[in-house]
Amino acid sequence: MYVLRRLPSLIATLLAVSILTFLMTSLLPGDPALQILGAENATPEAIAAVRAELSLDDPLPVRYLHWIGDALTGDFGRSYRTNEPVSQAIVERLPVTAEIGLLAIVIALAIAIPVGMLSAYRAGTRTDKVISSTSFGLLAVPNFMVAILLILIFAVWLGVLPATGWVNFTDNPVQNLRSALLPALSLAIAEMAVYTRLLRTDMIATLQQDFVTMARVKGVSNRRILFRHALRPSSFSLLTVAGVQVGAIIGGSVVIETLFAVPGVGRLLLEAVLVRDLLMVQGVALVIAVSYVVVNFTVDILYSYLDPRISHGRSAARV
Amino acid sequence: MRVHRRPMRGPWKRALASVGLVGLLLGSAACGGGSEDGNGDAEAGAVSEAVEAGDPVEGGSITVGLEAETNSWMPHEGTFNQPGLNVAYAIYDPLMQRSADGEVRPYLAESLEPNEDLTEWTLTLRPDVTFHDGTPLNAEALKTIFDTYLKGTGSRLAAQLAQVTSLDVVDDLTVVYKLAETNAAFPDLLVGASGWPFSPTAAAAAGPDAGANPVGTGPFTFVSWQRDSRLVVEKNANYWQEGKPYLDEIVFRPIPDEDTRLASLQSGDIDVMQSLRQSTVIRARDLEGVNNFEHLGSNSGGLTLNTSRAPFDDIRVRQALVHAVDQEALIEVLGGSGVTPPQTQFWSPDSAWYSEKVAESYPAYDLEKAQELYDDYVNDPERSDGKPVGTPLSFMFQCPPDPSLNELSQLYQALWQALGAQVELQATEQAAWIQDMLARDYDTGCTRVGADRDPYLVFDDAFTDGPLNMTAFQSPEIDEQLEILRTTTEVDARKAAVEEIGLILNENVPNAFSGGTLTVLATKEAIRNLDGWTFPDDTEGNGANASTAMWGHVWRVE
């Protein structure tokens, strides 16, 4: 089966990711023991004691094996800084980031698909040019800038959405959506532009293929050609990039969650890095990396759904 | 304390203030320092008319936007900076607090009396005070807190409580703090986390999760906390101070970004906003319908020179470098022009320890003098760095990576290069930079100088043998004055000693300053009495000190 064939490479990737995550965080300058103790308590003896307690003086491979061994059982340890179990922090915060990220993708796709199709269908016309230049413009604007503008417009001037803050879905679903909207929109705007451009290019190519001409000849309506015949074969690049862009969304969440004061994993990671909360950084970075790998693995699987030829081991015609 | 009240303005003005947000983001305002932007009354130290608090009003809820989250609410685990102090003073009561004239007086405690040689401090509690969980606040509770937590392993208070050898129970409401040696500054420790009683029964029951479930005696009881999102407290119906608190509920929200915190105040998401950023203070003054409770904290931006390393071991080099610096230009780069006065000593003009005489002794911006001192060292055959006569000074300047600090570093570099020195800049990440300073493994760099604490504690940390002496500067004359600060509670004698130390420091300049820190609690007009808190005996408190409020005394009208 296709999924089974891909599994070994998935496991190898995850292993590499965990080693890299561990190494990079362990090699950060700044002694975590100093952070834990606070400067005024940091006598050399106290630092040595804390380092011993946290096994910070063990060789890196030994520390890695201990850490990954515990991590596999779901135990990422407790944060040095907050004394909070790392796994609990992640479980509390991942849904926030996931909700904003998903909402961003949904918003981006909901706008990009019709707009990209329109742009392809009207390729070369003024409509196409306006869409294209707008897309490029949006791509060029950094998300923190978009965020501040959105806050100004929707919160400060219009007063229709909160400027900052987060309400849990379980506490109030409507308020939850309101608090997620601006952060999601800030992330969606650049994505939307990327998706629009990609879909336009692929769809122009598809619309020139024989089966589309055939459908036209048979008198099938434009709408039906676009949505029923052309969209699916045009969506490979879109899907691939949507998967890859999950990374951009996670990266963007570090900035966006801080700006909107939203308690997601991005903000958790940032604060942990700043104070050398190693176990928290390693746990969060691993979970983020694994999510990314899994998302892209899923995208791979989806290819075979979009184009059954892939799962039969033949390369798709488009490649 | 300064209170700013803006006159009413048209909506276009408010819109312009908002556009300032975008301007800052684009870097224009950040570079320009936001100085004389038509903001007429923004001169340093401006005082406008006080806000009439009126009569207290019961009830209501407010939301407070803070600049950061706090790691833990257990006094011995948490790092309590201004945001953390705001929450702590809602849930806990400090045993001692500072009055308007800088005196440390009993707040939750009924009294604190020293013995003859200031080695034993007898603290008496008020009768019938209970923690939020019903546990009585008595001598036993204080002893358990002290022995099990404050002095326990891993306590962040270990260093400051090292001098307290034991806490002994005298009777149900009386304890004695026994010190290893005389310390006149001891009461000051009980203003901070060492003096915030928390329920020992609740702490024991919560175990490692106690930091997320604080139980104190304060005006508000803890309801819930979602880290990095919101902490909710509600009125303590059994509060020991009759008639307080006035508010029913406070929601504290950490909003780390300055722009969006300010926008949240404008949009009405929050009622109060706390900030230590000079550019935010300037913009908050321009908001309509907002009162700004400003306070010049004693923690200011500054320069640290490693006197254990050549050439900074030579006083001529240190003086030359400081004389070459135009502090006003530094302040402009940091965005504080028009609001932040130059700093000349460890204490801001708002502090009781501030001295005019010390202010006058601070090395003035004087290029000629700087050049003279610099040349004198460089051409000295006996120069401490052992280099040949005439070799220019060459050293590294470190500062954490931050846009405004990068600009600051470049300004220092330019000013010192004008003398002939070769200055290499290095952006060192905060955690690593602190480590370098503690290890005294650096030449010079930017740092924070001073704190709103007792001068003995501040100077003893900074200029004796301890790990926090990052400049490695010590002097017998300072030790002499420290001895006075340690052994007398007499205010005038202590002030004289502080002044003397200030003069010695301005002569030797192990540190220099890059502008004070104006702090603000910006509030909607409905929020009243932020700075009007009083002690139980009606003595006036120290106001909204360094952007922290005593929330049990605050009310909202409407």
PDB file of N, CA, C and O in Angstrom, chain A residues 137-194:
ATOM      1  N   GLY A 137       1.088  42.674  -4.559  1.00  0.00           N
ATOM      2  CA  GLY A 137       1.107  43.688  -3.496  1.00  0.00           C
ATOM      3  C   GLY A 137       0.948  43.049  -2.123  1.00  0.00           C
ATOM      4  O   GLY A 137       1.708  43.320  -1.201  1.00  0.00           O
ATOM      5  N   LEU A 138      -0.043  42.154  -2.013  1.00  0.00           N
ATOM      6  CA  LEU A 138      -0.299  41.521  -0.719  1.00  0.00           C
ATOM      7  C   LEU A 138       0.868  40.651  -0.280  1.00  0.00           C
ATOM      8  O   LEU A 138       1.196  40.568   0.903  1.00  0.00           O
ATOM      9  N   LEU A 139       1.506  39.998  -1.277  1.00  0.00           N
ATOM     10  CA  LEU A 139       2.652  39.154  -0.957  1.00  0.00           C
ATOM     11  C   LEU A 139       3.781  39.960  -0.341  1.00  0.00           C
ATOM     12  O   LEU A 139       4.537  39.478   0.499  1.00  0.00           O
ATOM     13  N   ALA A 140       3.874  41.213  -0.766  1.00  0.00           N
ATOM     14  CA  ALA A 140       5.004  42.042  -0.349  1.00  0.00           C
ATOM     15  C   ALA A 140       4.814  42.622   1.052  1.00  0.00           C
ATOM     16  O   ALA A 140       5.768  43.083   1.660  1.00  0.00           O
ATOM     17  N   VAL A 141       3.570  42.581   1.559  1.00  0.00           N
ATOM     18  CA  VAL A 141       3.322  43.209   2.863  1.00  0.00           C
ATOM     19  C   VAL A 141       3.570  42.188   3.974  1.00  0.00           C
ATOM     20  O   VAL A 141       2.968  41.123   3.971  1.00  0.00           O
ATOM     21  N   PRO A 142       4.441  42.479   4.923  1.00  0.00           N
ATOM     22  CA  PRO A 142       4.687  41.512   5.999  1.00  0.00           C
ATOM     23  C   PRO A 142       3.462  41.362   6.905  1.00  0.00           C
ATOM     24  O   PRO A 142       2.689  42.309   7.062  1.00  0.00           O
ATOM     25  N   ASN A 143       3.318  40.173   7.501  1.00  0.00           N
ATOM     26  CA  ASN A 143       2.092  39.897   8.258  1.00  0.00           C
ATOM     27  C   ASN A 143       1.912  40.794   9.488  1.00  0.00           C
ATOM     28  O   ASN A 143       0.805  41.112   9.875  1.00  0.00           O
ATOM     29  N   PHE A 144       3.044  41.240  10.102  1.00  0.00           N
ATOM     30  CA  PHE A 144       2.860  42.089  11.287  1.00  0.00           C
ATOM     31  C   PHE A 144       2.279  43.448  10.907  1.00  0.00           C
ATOM     32  O   PHE A 144       1.515  44.053  11.645  1.00  0.00           O
ATOM     33  N   MET A 145       2.606  43.871   9.684  1.00  0.00           N
ATOM     34  CA  MET A 145       2.063  45.132   9.177  1.00  0.00           C
ATOM     35  C   MET A 145       0.566  44.967   8.912  1.00  0.00           C
ATOM     36  O   MET A 145      -0.249  45.821   9.287  1.00  0.00           O
ATOM     37  N   VAL A 146       0.236  43.856   8.262  1.00  0.00           N
ATOM     38  CA  VAL A 146      -1.174  43.561   7.995  1.00  0.00           C
ATOM     39  C   VAL A 146      -1.938  43.536   9.312  1.00  0.00           C
ATOM     40  O   VAL A 146      -3.027  44.103   9.439  1.00  0.00           O
ATOM     41  N   ALA A 147      -1.332  42.889  10.315  1.00  0.00           N
ATOM     42  CA  ALA A 147      -2.003  42.744  11.605  1.00  0.00           C
ATOM     43  C   ALA A 147      -2.331  44.109  12.204  1.00  0.00           C
ATOM     44  O   ALA A 147      -3.462  44.355  12.639  1.00  0.00           O
ATOM     45  N   ILE A 148      -1.352  45.003  12.218  1.00  0.00           N
ATOM     46  CA  ILE A 148      -1.573  46.330  12.811  1.00  0.00           C
ATOM     47  C   ILE A 148      -2.649  47.098  12.038  1.00  0.00           C
ATOM     48  O   ILE A 148      -3.533  47.720  12.627  1.00  0.00           O
ATOM     49  N   LEU A 149      -2.612  46.982  10.705  1.00  0.00           N
ATOM     50  CA  LEU A 149      -3.624  47.666   9.899  1.00  0.00           C
ATOM     51  C   LEU A 149      -5.014  47.117  10.181  1.00  0.00           C
ATOM     52  O   LEU A 149      -5.972  47.873  10.336  1.00  0.00           O
ATOM     53  N   LEU A 150      -5.108  45.787  10.262  1.00  0.00           N
ATOM     54  CA  LEU A 150      -6.409  45.177  10.532  1.00  0.00           C
ATOM     55  C   LEU A 150      -6.939  45.611  11.902  1.00  0.00           C
ATOM     56  O   LEU A 150      -8.127  45.899  12.061  1.00  0.00           O
ATOM     57  N   ILE A 151      -6.032  45.683  12.885  1.00  0.00           N
ATOM     58  CA  ILE A 151      -6.455  46.114  14.226  1.00  0.00           C
ATOM     59  C   ILE A 151      -6.964  47.553  14.175  1.00  0.00           C
ATOM     60  O   ILE A 151      -8.010  47.879  14.743  1.00  0.00           O
ATOM     61  N   LEU A 152      -6.233  48.402  13.444  1.00  0.00           N
ATOM     62  CA  LEU A 152      -6.656  49.793  13.332  1.00  0.00           C
ATOM     63  C   LEU A 152      -8.041  49.898  12.716  1.00  0.00           C
ATOM     64  O   LEU A 152      -8.912  50.589  13.221  1.00  0.00           O
ATOM     65  N   ILE A 153      -8.235  49.169  11.619  1.00  0.00           N
ATOM     66  CA  ILE A 153      -9.494  49.293  10.891  1.00  0.00           C
ATOM     67  C   ILE A 153     -10.649  48.656  11.665  1.00  0.00           C
ATOM     68  O   ILE A 153     -11.659  49.292  11.943  1.00  0.00           O
ATOM     69  N   PHE A 154     -10.474  47.389  12.041  1.00  0.00           N
ATOM     70  CA  PHE A 154     -11.616  46.661  12.597  1.00  0.00           C
ATOM     71  C   PHE A 154     -11.828  46.871  14.091  1.00  0.00           C
ATOM     72  O   PHE A 154     -12.941  46.726  14.588  1.00  0.00           O
ATOM     73  N   ALA A 155     -10.750  47.175  14.821  1.00  0.00           N
ATOM     74  CA  ALA A 155     -10.921  47.334  16.269  1.00  0.00           C
ATOM     75  C   ALA A 155     -10.978  48.799  16.677  1.00  0.00           C
ATOM     76  O   ALA A 155     -11.904  49.228  17.353  1.00  0.00           O
ATOM     77  N   VAL A 156      -9.982  49.588  16.232  1.00  0.00           N
ATOM     78  CA  VAL A 156      -9.913  50.964  16.723  1.00  0.00           C
ATOM     79  C   VAL A 156     -10.927  51.864  16.015  1.00  0.00           C
ATOM     80  O   VAL A 156     -11.658  52.609  16.652  1.00  0.00           O
ATOM     81  N   TRP A 157     -11.010  51.780  14.677  1.00  0.00           N
ATOM     82  CA  TRP A 157     -11.913  52.674  13.961  1.00  0.00           C
ATOM     83  C   TRP A 157     -13.348  52.159  13.922  1.00  0.00           C
ATOM     84  O   TRP A 157     -14.268  52.866  14.272  1.00  0.00           O
ATOM     85  N   LEU A 158     -13.517  50.918  13.472  1.00  0.00           N
ATOM     86  CA  LEU A 158     -14.883  50.400  13.338  1.00  0.00           C
ATOM     87  C   LEU A 158     -15.407  49.806  14.640  1.00  0.00           C
ATOM     88  O   LEU A 158     -16.609  49.783  14.880  1.00  0.00           O
ATOM     89  N   GLY A 159     -14.496  49.320  15.476  1.00  0.00           N
ATOM     90  CA  GLY A 159     -14.916  48.764  16.761  1.00  0.00           C
ATOM     91  C   GLY A 159     -15.765  47.515  16.652  1.00  0.00           C
ATOM     92  O   GLY A 159     -16.596  47.252  17.522  1.00  0.00           O
ATOM     93  N   VAL A 160     -15.583  46.740  15.586  1.00  0.00           N
ATOM     94  CA  VAL A 160     -16.438  45.554  15.416  1.00  0.00           C
ATOM     95  C   VAL A 160     -15.768  44.265  15.904  1.00  0.00           C
ATOM     96  O   VAL A 160     -16.445  43.278  16.158  1.00  0.00           O
ATOM     97  N   LEU A 161     -14.450  44.284  16.023  1.00  0.00           N
ATOM     98  CA  LEU A 161     -13.741  43.080  16.483  1.00  0.00           C
ATOM     99  C   LEU A 161     -12.760  43.480  17.582  1.00  0.00           C
ATOM    100  O   LEU A 161     -12.292  44.613  17.605  1.00  0.00           O
ATOM    101  N   PRO A 162     -12.449  42.548  18.477  1.00  0.00           N
ATOM    102  CA  PRO A 162     -11.487  42.890  19.526  1.00  0.00           C
ATOM    103  C   PRO A 162     -10.077  43.083  18.947  1.00  0.00           C
ATOM    104  O   PRO A 162      -9.703  42.398  17.997  1.00  0.00           O
ATOM    105  N   ALA A 163      -9.304  44.024  19.517  1.00  0.00           N
ATOM    106  CA  ALA A 163      -7.954  44.286  19.030  1.00  0.00           C
ATOM    107  C   ALA A 163      -7.021  43.145  19.402  1.00  0.00           C
ATOM    108  O   ALA A 163      -6.188  42.719  18.613  1.00  0.00           O
ATOM    109  N   THR A 164      -7.154  42.690  20.611  1.00  0.00           N
ATOM    110  CA  THR A 164      -6.282  41.615  21.072  1.00  0.00           C
ATOM    111  C   THR A 164      -7.101  40.671  21.938  1.00  0.00           C
ATOM    112  O   THR A 164      -8.207  40.987  22.345  1.00  0.00           O
ATOM    113  N   GLY A 165      -6.512  39.517  22.253  1.00  0.00           N
ATOM    114  CA  GLY A 165      -7.128  38.626  23.224  1.00  0.00           C
ATOM    115  C   GLY A 165      -7.682  37.358  22.627  1.00  0.00           C
ATOM    116  O   GLY A 165      -7.760  37.218  21.401  1.00  0.00           O
ATOM    117  N   TRP A 166      -8.025  36.452  23.506  1.00  0.00           N
ATOM    118  CA  TRP A 166      -8.480  35.147  23.079  1.00  0.00           C
ATOM    119  C   TRP A 166      -9.598  34.673  23.995  1.00  0.00           C
ATOM    120  O   TRP A 166      -9.516  34.838  25.215  1.00  0.00           O
ATOM    121  N   VAL A 167     -10.656  34.100  23.402  1.00  0.00           N
ATOM    122  CA  VAL A 167     -11.726  33.474  24.177  1.00  0.00           C
ATOM    123  C   VAL A 167     -11.782  32.015  23.740  1.00  0.00           C
ATOM    124  O   VAL A 167     -11.795  31.724  22.545  1.00  0.00           O
ATOM    125  N   ASN A 168     -11.771  31.117  24.708  1.00  0.00           N
ATOM    126  CA  ASN A 168     -11.815  29.691  24.365  1.00  0.00           C
ATOM    127  C   ASN A 168     -13.145  29.315  23.719  1.00  0.00           C
ATOM    128  O   ASN A 168     -14.189  29.842  24.100  1.00  0.00           O
ATOM    129  N   PHE A 169     -13.073  28.386  22.785  1.00  0.00           N
ATOM    130  CA  PHE A 169     -14.283  27.919  22.115  1.00  0.00           C
ATOM    131  C   PHE A 169     -15.295  27.400  23.119  1.00  0.00           C
ATOM    132  O   PHE A 169     -16.496  27.661  23.032  1.00  0.00           O
ATOM    133  N   THR A 170     -14.797  26.654  24.114  1.00  0.00           N
ATOM    134  CA  THR A 170     -15.699  26.052  25.101  1.00  0.00           C
ATOM    135  C   THR A 170     -16.370  27.102  25.983  1.00  0.00           C
ATOM    136  O   THR A 170     -17.429  26.860  26.547  1.00  0.00           O
ATOM    137  N   ASP A 171     -15.749  28.277  26.110  1.00  0.00           N
ATOM    138  CA  ASP A 171     -16.350  29.324  26.938  1.00  0.00           C
ATOM    139  C   ASP A 171     -17.430  30.088  26.173  1.00  0.00           C
ATOM    140  O   ASP A 171     -18.470  30.428  26.739  1.00  0.00           O
ATOM    141  N   ASN A 172     -17.162  30.366  24.918  1.00  0.00           N
ATOM    142  CA  ASN A 172     -18.123  31.138  24.128  1.00  0.00           C
ATOM    143  C   ASN A 172     -17.748  31.033  22.651  1.00  0.00           C
ATOM    144  O   ASN A 172     -16.853  31.724  22.178  1.00  0.00           O
ATOM    145  N   PRO A 173     -18.444  30.145  21.918  1.00  0.00           N
ATOM    146  CA  PRO A 173     -18.059  29.894  20.522  1.00  0.00           C
ATOM    147  C   PRO A 173     -18.060  31.143  19.643  1.00  0.00           C
ATOM    148  O   PRO A 173     -17.174  31.313  18.802  1.00  0.00           O
ATOM    149  N   VAL A 174     -19.020  32.031  19.852  1.00  0.00           N
ATOM    150  CA  VAL A 174     -19.097  33.212  18.997  1.00  0.00           C
ATOM    151  C   VAL A 174     -17.920  34.145  19.269  1.00  0.00           C
ATOM    152  O   VAL A 174     -17.237  34.617  18.354  1.00  0.00           O
ATOM    153  N   GLN A 175     -17.670  34.403  20.558  1.00  0.00           N
ATOM    154  CA  GLN A 175     -16.532  35.253  20.923  1.00  0.00           C
ATOM    155  C   GLN A 175     -15.221  34.620  20.482  1.00  0.00           C
ATOM    156  O   GLN A 175     -14.277  35.294  20.117  1.00  0.00           O
ATOM    157  N   ASN A 176     -15.193  33.277  20.541  1.00  0.00           N
ATOM    158  CA  ASN A 176     -14.006  32.561  20.098  1.00  0.00           C
ATOM    159  C   ASN A 176     -13.711  32.881  18.641  1.00  0.00           C
ATOM    160  O   ASN A 176     -12.586  33.208  18.268  1.00  0.00           O
ATOM    161  N   LEU A 177     -14.733  32.825  17.821  1.00  0.00           N
ATOM    162  CA  LEU A 177     -14.551  33.091  16.397  1.00  0.00           C
ATOM    163  C   LEU A 177     -14.133  34.548  16.180  1.00  0.00           C
ATOM    164  O   LEU A 177     -13.266  34.840  15.372  1.00  0.00           O
ATOM    165  N   ARG A 178     -14.756  35.442  16.949  1.00  0.00           N
ATOM    166  CA  ARG A 178     -14.400  36.861  16.824  1.00  0.00           C
ATOM    167  C   ARG A 178     -12.934  37.096  17.183  1.00  0.00           C
ATOM    168  O   ARG A 178     -12.244  37.874  16.528  1.00  0.00           O
ATOM    169  N   SER A 179     -12.471  36.395  18.227  1.00  0.00           N
ATOM    170  CA  SER A 179     -11.072  36.620  18.624  1.00  0.00           C
ATOM    171  C   SER A 179     -10.094  35.958  17.659  1.00  0.00           C
ATOM    172  O   SER A 179      -8.934  36.356  17.575  1.00  0.00           O
ATOM    173  N   ALA A 180     -10.550  34.946  16.913  1.00  0.00           N
ATOM    174  CA  ALA A 180      -9.656  34.243  15.989  1.00  0.00           C
ATOM    175  C   ALA A 180      -9.591  34.930  14.625  1.00  0.00           C
ATOM    176  O   ALA A 180      -8.658  34.712  13.857  1.00  0.00           O
ATOM    177  N   LEU A 181     -10.597  35.763  14.336  1.00  0.00           N
ATOM    178  CA  LEU A 181     -10.744  36.271  12.969  1.00  0.00           C
ATOM    179  C   LEU A 181      -9.588  37.150  12.496  1.00  0.00           C
ATOM    180  O   LEU A 181      -9.012  36.899  11.432  1.00  0.00           O
ATOM    181  N   LEU A 182      -9.223  38.160  13.284  1.00  0.00           N
ATOM    182  CA  LEU A 182      -8.153  39.052  12.832  1.00  0.00           C
ATOM    183  C   LEU A 182      -6.791  38.353  12.756  1.00  0.00           C
ATOM    184  O   LEU A 182      -6.079  38.536  11.760  1.00  0.00           O
ATOM    185  N   PRO A 183      -6.421  37.543  13.771  1.00  0.00           N
ATOM    186  CA  PRO A 183      -5.152  36.813  13.625  1.00  0.00           C
ATOM    187  C   PRO A 183      -5.149  35.921  12.380  1.00  0.00           C
ATOM    188  O   PRO A 183      -4.164  35.892  11.623  1.00  0.00           O
ATOM    189  N   ALA A 184      -6.276  35.228  12.141  1.00  0.00           N
ATOM    190  CA  ALA A 184      -6.343  34.333  10.988  1.00  0.00           C
ATOM    191  C   ALA A 184      -6.235  35.126   9.679  1.00  0.00           C
ATOM    192  O   ALA A 184      -5.521  34.748   8.753  1.00  0.00           O
ATOM    193  N   LEU A 185      -6.922  36.254   9.645  1.00  0.00           N
ATOM    194  CA  LEU A 185      -6.901  37.087   8.445  1.00  0.00           C
ATOM    195  C   LEU A 185      -5.481  37.605   8.173  1.00  0.00           C
ATOM    196  O   LEU A 185      -5.034  37.639   7.024  1.00  0.00           O
ATOM    197  N   SER A 186      -4.779  37.974   9.247  1.00  0.00           N
ATOM    198  CA  SER A 186      -3.397  38.467   9.077  1.00  0.00           C
ATOM    199  C   SER A 186      -2.514  37.409   8.440  1.00  0.00           C
ATOM    200  O   SER A 186      -1.653  37.722   7.620  1.00  0.00           O
ATOM    201  N   LEU A 187      -2.731  36.156   8.851  1.00  0.00           N
ATOM    202  CA  LEU A 187      -1.935  35.073   8.277  1.00  0.00           C
ATOM    203  C   LEU A 187      -2.425  34.717   6.880  1.00  0.00           C
ATOM    204  O   LEU A 187      -1.655  34.297   6.017  1.00  0.00           O
ATOM    205  N   ALA A 188      -3.730  34.877   6.638  1.00  0.00           N
ATOM    206  CA  ALA A 188      -4.336  34.412   5.390  1.00  0.00           C
ATOM    207  C   ALA A 188      -3.933  35.253   4.191  1.00  0.00           C
ATOM    208  O   ALA A 188      -3.850  34.753   3.067  1.00  0.00           O
ATOM    209  N   ILE A 189      -3.665  36.535   4.436  1.00  0.00           N
ATOM    210  CA  ILE A 189      -3.524  37.441   3.301  1.00  0.00           C
ATOM    211  C   ILE A 189      -2.366  37.078   2.375  1.00  0.00           C
ATOM    212  O   ILE A 189      -2.533  36.993   1.157  1.00  0.00           O
ATOM    213  N   ALA A 190      -1.213  36.772   2.974  1.00  0.00           N
ATOM    214  CA  ALA A 190      -0.080  36.392   2.124  1.00  0.00           C
ATOM    215  C   ALA A 190      -0.332  35.034   1.463  1.00  0.00           C
ATOM    216  O   ALA A 190      -0.026  34.832   0.280  1.00  0.00           O
ATOM    217  N   GLU A 191      -0.947  34.124   2.231  1.00  0.00           N
ATOM    218  CA  GLU A 191      -1.247  32.791   1.693  1.00  0.00           C
ATOM    219  C   GLU A 191      -2.176  32.899   0.486  1.00  0.00           C
ATOM    220  O   GLU A 191      -1.991  32.254  -0.538  1.00  0.00           O
ATOM    221  N   MET A 192      -3.180  33.730   0.670  1.00  0.00           N
ATOM    222  CA  MET A 192      -4.180  33.933  -0.361  1.00  0.00           C
ATOM    223  C   MET A 192      -3.513  34.345  -1.680  1.00  0.00           C
ATOM    224  O   MET A 192      -3.827  33.833  -2.746  1.00  0.00           O
ATOM    225  N   ALA A 193      -2.565  35.239  -1.575  1.00  0.00           N
ATOM    226  CA  ALA A 193      -1.879  35.729  -2.772  1.00  0.00           C
ATOM    227  C   ALA A 193      -1.095  34.605  -3.446  1.00  0.00           C
ATOM    228  O   ALA A 193      -1.142  34.435  -4.668  1.00  0.00           O
ATOM    229  N   VAL A 194      -0.409  33.790  -2.620  1.00  0.00           N
ATOM    230  CA  VAL A 194       0.363  32.673  -3.173  1.00  0.00           C
ATOM    231  C   VAL A 194      -0.567  31.692  -3.879  1.00  0.00           C
ATOM    232  O   VAL A 194      -0.327  31.293  -5.026  1.00  0.00           O
TER     233      VAL A 194
END
